[in-house]
Amino acid sequence: MIALRKLNLWKRLRHHLNIWAVLSLISIIIIIVPSLLIAIEFFAEPNHNWTHIKEYLLQEYIYNSIVLLLFTALATIVIGVSLAWLVTMYKFPLRNILKWGLILPLAIPPYIGAYTYHGIFNYTGIVQVNLRNTFEITVNQSYFNIMTIPGAIFIFTIFLYPYVYTITRSFYQFQSSSLIENARLLGSNSIETFFRIGLPISRVAIVGSVTLVVLEVLNDYGVASYFGIQTFSTAIFRTWYGMQDIDSALKLAGALMLIVILILILEKFLRGRKRYSFSSTKVRPIQPQQLKGWKAFLVFFYCFGVFVIACIIPILQLLQWAYITYEKIYSNEFINLIYQSILVASIASSIIVLGSLVIANYTRLYRGALTKIISRVTTLGYSIPGAAIAIAVITVFLAIDRYLTSISDILSVDPIFVFRTSLVMLIVAYIIRFLAIGYNSIESGFEKVGNTFTEASRMLGYSTVKTFFKIDIPLVRGAIFSGFILVFVDILKELPLTLFLQPFNFATLATQAFKYANDEMVHEAALASLLIIFISGISIYFFHRILDKEPR
Amino acid sequence: MKKSLKVMALTMLTASLLVTGCGKTTTTQTPPVEESKSAGVVNLYTSRHYESDRQLYDAFTEQTGIVVNVVEGKGDELLERLKTEADQTEADLFLTADAGNMHVASEAGLFQPVNNDVIFANIPDKYRADNNEWFGIAKRARVIVYAKDRVNPADLSTYEALTEPQWKGKVVARTSTNMYNMSLLASFIEVKGEQASLDWAKGLVANFARDPKGNDRDQAKAIVAGEADVTIMNTYYIGAMLNSKDTEEVKVAESVGIFFPNQDTTGTHVNISGIGVTKHAKNVENATKFIEFLSSEQAQQQFASTNHEYPVNPKVEPSDYIKSWGTFKEQNIDLSALGKNQQQAIKLFDQAGWK
């Protein structure tokens, strides 16, 4: 019966195969071009610089990158999962604020966090100044030095753990209530419940979210270069710009891509074959237990402590810096900066969400080799170093411009549109880079809803397109909105692509903050940084609201 | 009730997106096109992002009516962008704070020569390329900075002397990925050859008090904090720290001394901010006017007074504050060498283990 229904459905869907397939393919081609460029270069003959890199540097790059990845992954899992569990399972003081406050550090780009924390702890920072001037204590500088590998792990952990926290928490809240409540009824104590039920069942969520963290760390340039830690990303720039050797740089980029692809395969493997769809249309959230006495205090102390370190302290420091430099820095230009930042981020996010919807819907309805490839390729962009994307994008658009110019020359008219000086270039680059984020959110949205509603709708006579608008979109609207916000926040923080592809007289809050920080004017960078955090913070609040209300 | 709120928020967001989305293409596209019909434009790629520079652009527009369109980025990235754009570039000028980058751009065939007597009169031979493809517009000196309370400047002499055993564990430096350090070592390669430069780098690494990290300001702070006694950094940052809004940074700047090394030998290392007209510039005349303006006494005065840099125009005196550091003998090399030896410098740093 089921097989027959599927066969029938399949036949009818075939008619529409082309529209969805073509749209998906177009999006995919945009992403594949730069990846191919890098892949080809990876297998090219090595030159003399490559020998130098191998002899003096490669070992250190690999070692540093692995140490950073491993410990950041572990620390984000410990903090992210424990917070998610505590916030879901228990009631304690300030829980309702912390529930979404703990997502907020996602609004602080790690490079801004890095220079803020360095500013707090260095010789002229608030901590040492007070020790020195108020208490007359001279300290050993090496205790206050955070520009080390452990320091970088600290920075990455406190600003990236929200990925793990958010995704795991939404899983606990909506997916696992029956399992957890049964465990409670059967007399497990809370620690047992966590290790025997909570941890195993949330494997998919944890692995998926840690993968995001790992990819962020791997692609980071800001923190590593500011702290003087040699990683793959910093090495790519050093080879490219310093040695003027684009071939070796692309080789390094290729190696980085290979690592990312391995991680993604590992992720699929660790996730296993488990799929969780709703078993009914009613999803009941878990009921938290009231904590009392020292237990309540301990849990509160831990959660609030993380919140203070990852959010309150850096923001207070930035506020103080903004206060002392406000007069010098503020101008009407800032309004324009805010406008431009929000504008490009919104446009790119909207396109990404639309594209993700089309691709996710296509890959889910037509399972096969092609769709599998398509769904994997969307994540490729996330694995390519920003600079490589930038070069690939600019190369393609220059070719298009050249073509357009030659046409308009023949017709002897002025070119209608010049891509290379427009925002189109930048937005396309954003799409390549962040499609993975939007797609993952929407894909998991579809995955949770399952195909049964769609199949029912098709059975009852709606076309695929009509089903898409009437049934599918409303069902996954939470995933759509949260995908949009995640991408939006990421673009607001984005740096390398924006710096490289910006048109004339264009700047975003991120590039503004970077410019000052890069010129060693950290205090002057505070205002732009705060605005990024503020705007992202508002978006994240909305994200939390959706997450809390929608069964995801 | 809550649901309708959410729907409202959603629609409002999308609506605002659509509105702003439509407005975008027209607003960002028009300025260059529109302006080119009136007094003209000049399109600049720059890695200098100072408020004072922006004031200079405004002053230029006021004098000439030529609008300056700017892309601000990192020097090496802008260079890469110029290379990629090749004949399709919209940039007329490339300005960056390192002579090495200027040379690399020139070698890559990205510039065209400018033969202009006003510029020649303003900028001495020494600070411009032999082929007149680029021009220095401001100088910075990379000097020895020492702790006033612990170091007797009489004990300081040359960059080379810092590798001696008496400075063991008393030197800090920033990483070798930094352009200023690359150019410093590139200048040494020019002055005394590869082997001696490698030995110097190795010797300094052996005297490091800690792994290289942080920026120039961090080196000064490390000195005052007592992590080490001496470092190598740009004078420019000492000036910036003295004018910081943070009183603690001012204290740091006041606690260190500036020493111009190699006065009896090869001279102190000097780097320039340079500018060149791109090969495929569409507004060559305006670009030339812009360089004329930057090298003029008025603009040079501004570099000296508000940005703590040394002017290149001999008619302009450094600011009183900079003069208080004293005058000094500069390295006597062709600044193109900073670019020519850059790759070699990076490799020597790696061999010496300078992170």
Tab-separated table of N, CA, C and O in Angstrom, chain B residues 283-326:
chain	number	residue	atom	x	y	z
B	283	ASN	N	41.094	58.155	-14.859
B	283	ASN	CA	41.155	59.583	-14.516
B	283	ASN	C	42.591	59.995	-14.194
B	283	ASN	O	42.887	60.470	-13.108
B	284	VAL	N	43.480	59.804	-15.165
B	284	VAL	CA	44.909	60.023	-14.912
B	284	VAL	C	45.189	61.454	-14.455
B	284	VAL	O	45.938	61.688	-13.508
B	285	GLU	N	44.532	62.397	-15.118
B	285	GLU	CA	44.810	63.798	-14.792
B	285	GLU	C	44.429	64.114	-13.344
B	285	GLU	O	45.205	64.725	-12.606
B	286	ASN	N	43.250	63.662	-12.953
B	286	ASN	CA	42.811	63.892	-11.574
B	286	ASN	C	43.712	63.182	-10.576
B	286	ASN	O	44.007	63.698	-9.498
B	287	ALA	N	44.147	61.987	-10.966
B	287	ALA	CA	45.016	61.224	-10.079
B	287	ALA	C	46.330	61.957	-9.861
B	287	ALA	O	46.840	62.035	-8.737
B	288	THR	N	46.860	62.509	-10.932
B	288	THR	CA	48.107	63.261	-10.822
B	288	THR	C	47.909	64.475	-9.913
B	288	THR	O	48.739	64.770	-9.058
B	289	LYS	N	46.792	65.159	-10.113
B	289	LYS	CA	46.483	66.317	-9.247
B	289	LYS	C	46.430	65.898	-7.779
B	289	LYS	O	46.841	66.639	-6.893
B	290	PHE	N	45.906	64.708	-7.560
B	290	PHE	CA	45.765	64.227	-6.192
B	290	PHE	C	47.149	64.021	-5.564
B	290	PHE	O	47.378	64.380	-4.411
B	291	ILE	N	48.071	63.446	-6.320
B	291	ILE	CA	49.432	63.259	-5.786
B	291	ILE	C	50.100	64.618	-5.565
B	291	ILE	O	50.762	64.840	-4.563
B	292	GLU	N	49.886	65.517	-6.520
B	292	GLU	CA	50.407	66.891	-6.338
B	292	GLU	C	49.941	67.441	-4.995
B	292	GLU	O	50.714	67.986	-4.217
B	293	PHE	N	48.646	67.254	-4.762
B	293	PHE	CA	48.061	67.794	-3.538
B	293	PHE	C	48.669	67.137	-2.298
B	293	PHE	O	49.043	67.811	-1.345
B	294	LEU	N	48.776	65.788	-2.316
B	294	LEU	CA	49.295	65.091	-1.132
B	294	LEU	C	50.738	65.475	-0.828
B	294	LEU	O	51.170	65.446	0.317
B	295	SER	N	51.488	65.829	-1.871
B	295	SER	CA	52.883	66.184	-1.627
B	295	SER	C	53.048	67.674	-1.325
B	295	SER	O	54.135	68.130	-0.987
B	296	SER	N	51.944	68.429	-1.453
B	296	SER	CA	52.021	69.878	-1.214
B	296	SER	C	52.291	70.183	0.251
B	296	SER	O	52.106	69.330	1.118
B	297	GLU	N	52.718	71.383	0.501
B	297	GLU	CA	53.054	71.759	1.877
B	297	GLU	C	51.864	71.629	2.808
B	297	GLU	O	51.985	71.168	3.943
B	298	GLN	N	50.706	72.013	2.286
B	298	GLN	CA	49.499	71.946	3.126
B	298	GLN	C	49.237	70.528	3.622
B	298	GLN	O	49.059	70.287	4.818
B	299	ALA	N	49.247	69.565	2.685
B	299	ALA	CA	48.949	68.183	3.073
B	299	ALA	C	50.069	67.593	3.919
B	299	ALA	O	49.820	66.869	4.886
B	300	GLN	N	51.290	67.910	3.552
B	300	GLN	CA	52.436	67.379	4.296
B	300	GLN	C	52.416	67.853	5.753
B	300	GLN	O	52.767	67.128	6.662
B	301	GLN	N	51.982	69.091	5.917
B	301	GLN	CA	51.843	69.644	7.262
B	301	GLN	C	50.887	68.775	8.096
B	301	GLN	O	51.127	68.501	9.265
B	302	GLN	N	49.837	68.364	7.429
B	302	GLN	CA	48.824	67.557	8.116
B	302	GLN	C	49.363	66.183	8.535
B	302	GLN	O	49.134	65.735	9.644
B	303	PHE	N	50.104	65.520	7.632
B	303	PHE	CA	50.700	64.229	7.990
B	303	PHE	C	51.565	64.393	9.236
B	303	PHE	O	51.585	63.550	10.122
B	304	ALA	N	52.324	65.486	9.246
B	304	ALA	CA	53.257	65.696	10.345
B	304	ALA	C	52.535	66.043	11.632
B	304	ALA	O	52.859	65.518	12.698
B	305	SER	N	51.521	66.903	11.534
B	305	SER	CA	50.954	67.435	12.778
B	305	SER	C	49.925	66.496	13.413
B	305	SER	O	49.916	66.334	14.623
B	306	THR	N	49.083	65.879	12.609
B	306	THR	CA	48.024	65.089	13.253
B	306	THR	C	48.310	63.601	13.263
B	306	THR	O	47.725	62.862	14.019
B	307	ASN	N	49.223	63.126	12.412
B	307	ASN	CA	49.404	61.676	12.360
B	307	ASN	C	50.796	61.222	12.805
B	307	ASN	O	51.148	60.063	12.623
B	308	HIS	N	51.568	62.121	13.367
B	308	HIS	CA	52.886	61.779	13.923
B	308	HIS	C	53.798	61.110	12.918
B	308	HIS	O	54.571	60.227	13.254
B	309	GLU	N	53.679	61.467	11.656
B	309	GLU	CA	54.574	60.909	10.646
B	309	GLU	C	55.571	61.989	10.227
B	309	GLU	O	55.352	63.179	10.431
B	310	TYR	N	56.651	61.549	9.592
B	310	TYR	CA	57.615	62.508	9.068
B	310	TYR	C	57.188	62.903	7.665
B	310	TYR	O	56.871	62.045	6.838
B	311	PRO	N	57.171	64.210	7.376
B	311	PRO	CA	56.839	64.626	6.009
B	311	PRO	C	57.981	64.256	5.056
B	311	PRO	O	59.125	64.140	5.482
B	312	VAL	N	57.667	64.057	3.756
B	312	VAL	CA	58.732	63.805	2.792
B	312	VAL	C	59.146	65.093	2.092
B	312	VAL	O	60.257	65.211	1.583
B	313	ASN	N	58.245	66.051	2.045
B	313	ASN	CA	58.535	67.333	1.404
B	313	ASN	C	59.521	68.108	2.280
B	313	ASN	O	59.212	68.466	3.409
B	314	PRO	N	60.724	68.372	1.755
B	314	PRO	CA	61.767	69.006	2.584
B	314	PRO	C	61.392	70.406	3.048
B	314	PRO	O	61.983	70.915	4.007
B	315	LYS	N	60.402	71.015	2.385
B	315	LYS	CA	60.011	72.369	2.794
B	315	LYS	C	59.175	72.356	4.084
B	315	LYS	O	58.964	73.384	4.700
B	316	VAL	N	58.693	71.167	4.430
B	316	VAL	CA	57.848	71.077	5.624
B	316	VAL	C	58.639	70.468	6.774
B	316	VAL	O	59.302	69.450	6.615
B	317	GLU	N	58.563	71.123	7.901
B	317	GLU	CA	59.245	70.635	9.109
B	317	GLU	C	58.370	69.602	9.814
B	317	GLU	O	57.152	69.721	9.797
B	318	PRO	N	58.982	68.630	10.446
B	318	PRO	CA	58.180	67.752	11.301
B	318	PRO	C	57.550	68.569	12.429
B	318	PRO	O	57.995	69.678	12.713
B	319	SER	N	56.549	68.010	13.073
B	319	SER	CA	55.917	68.733	14.176
B	319	SER	C	56.924	68.921	15.308
B	319	SER	O	57.905	68.175	15.399
B	320	ASP	N	56.681	69.916	16.152
B	320	ASP	CA	57.607	70.185	17.263
B	320	ASP	C	57.813	68.952	18.108
B	320	ASP	O	58.920	68.645	18.558
B	321	TYR	N	56.700	68.238	18.295
B	321	TYR	CA	56.764	67.052	19.127
B	321	TYR	C	57.703	66.014	18.517
B	321	TYR	O	58.566	65.453	19.207
B	322	ILE	N	57.577	65.755	17.224
B	322	ILE	CA	58.447	64.772	16.571
B	322	ILE	C	59.890	65.272	16.577
B	322	ILE	O	60.828	64.492	16.760
B	323	LYS	N	60.052	66.594	16.422
B	323	LYS	CA	61.406	67.144	16.422
B	323	LYS	C	62.107	66.916	17.760
B	323	LYS	O	63.323	66.813	17.836
B	324	SER	N	61.303	66.825	18.824
B	324	SER	CA	61.894	66.648	20.145
B	324	SER	C	62.615	65.302	20.267
B	324	SER	O	63.433	65.110	21.156
B	325	TRP	N	62.289	64.361	19.358
B	325	TRP	CA	63.015	63.082	19.376
B	325	TRP	C	64.427	63.244	18.792
B	325	TRP	O	65.238	62.347	18.881
B	326	GLY	N	64.647	64.360	18.110
B	326	GLY	CA	65.951	64.596	17.510
B	326	GLY	C	65.969	64.230	16.044
B	326	GLY	O	65.046	63.589	15.536
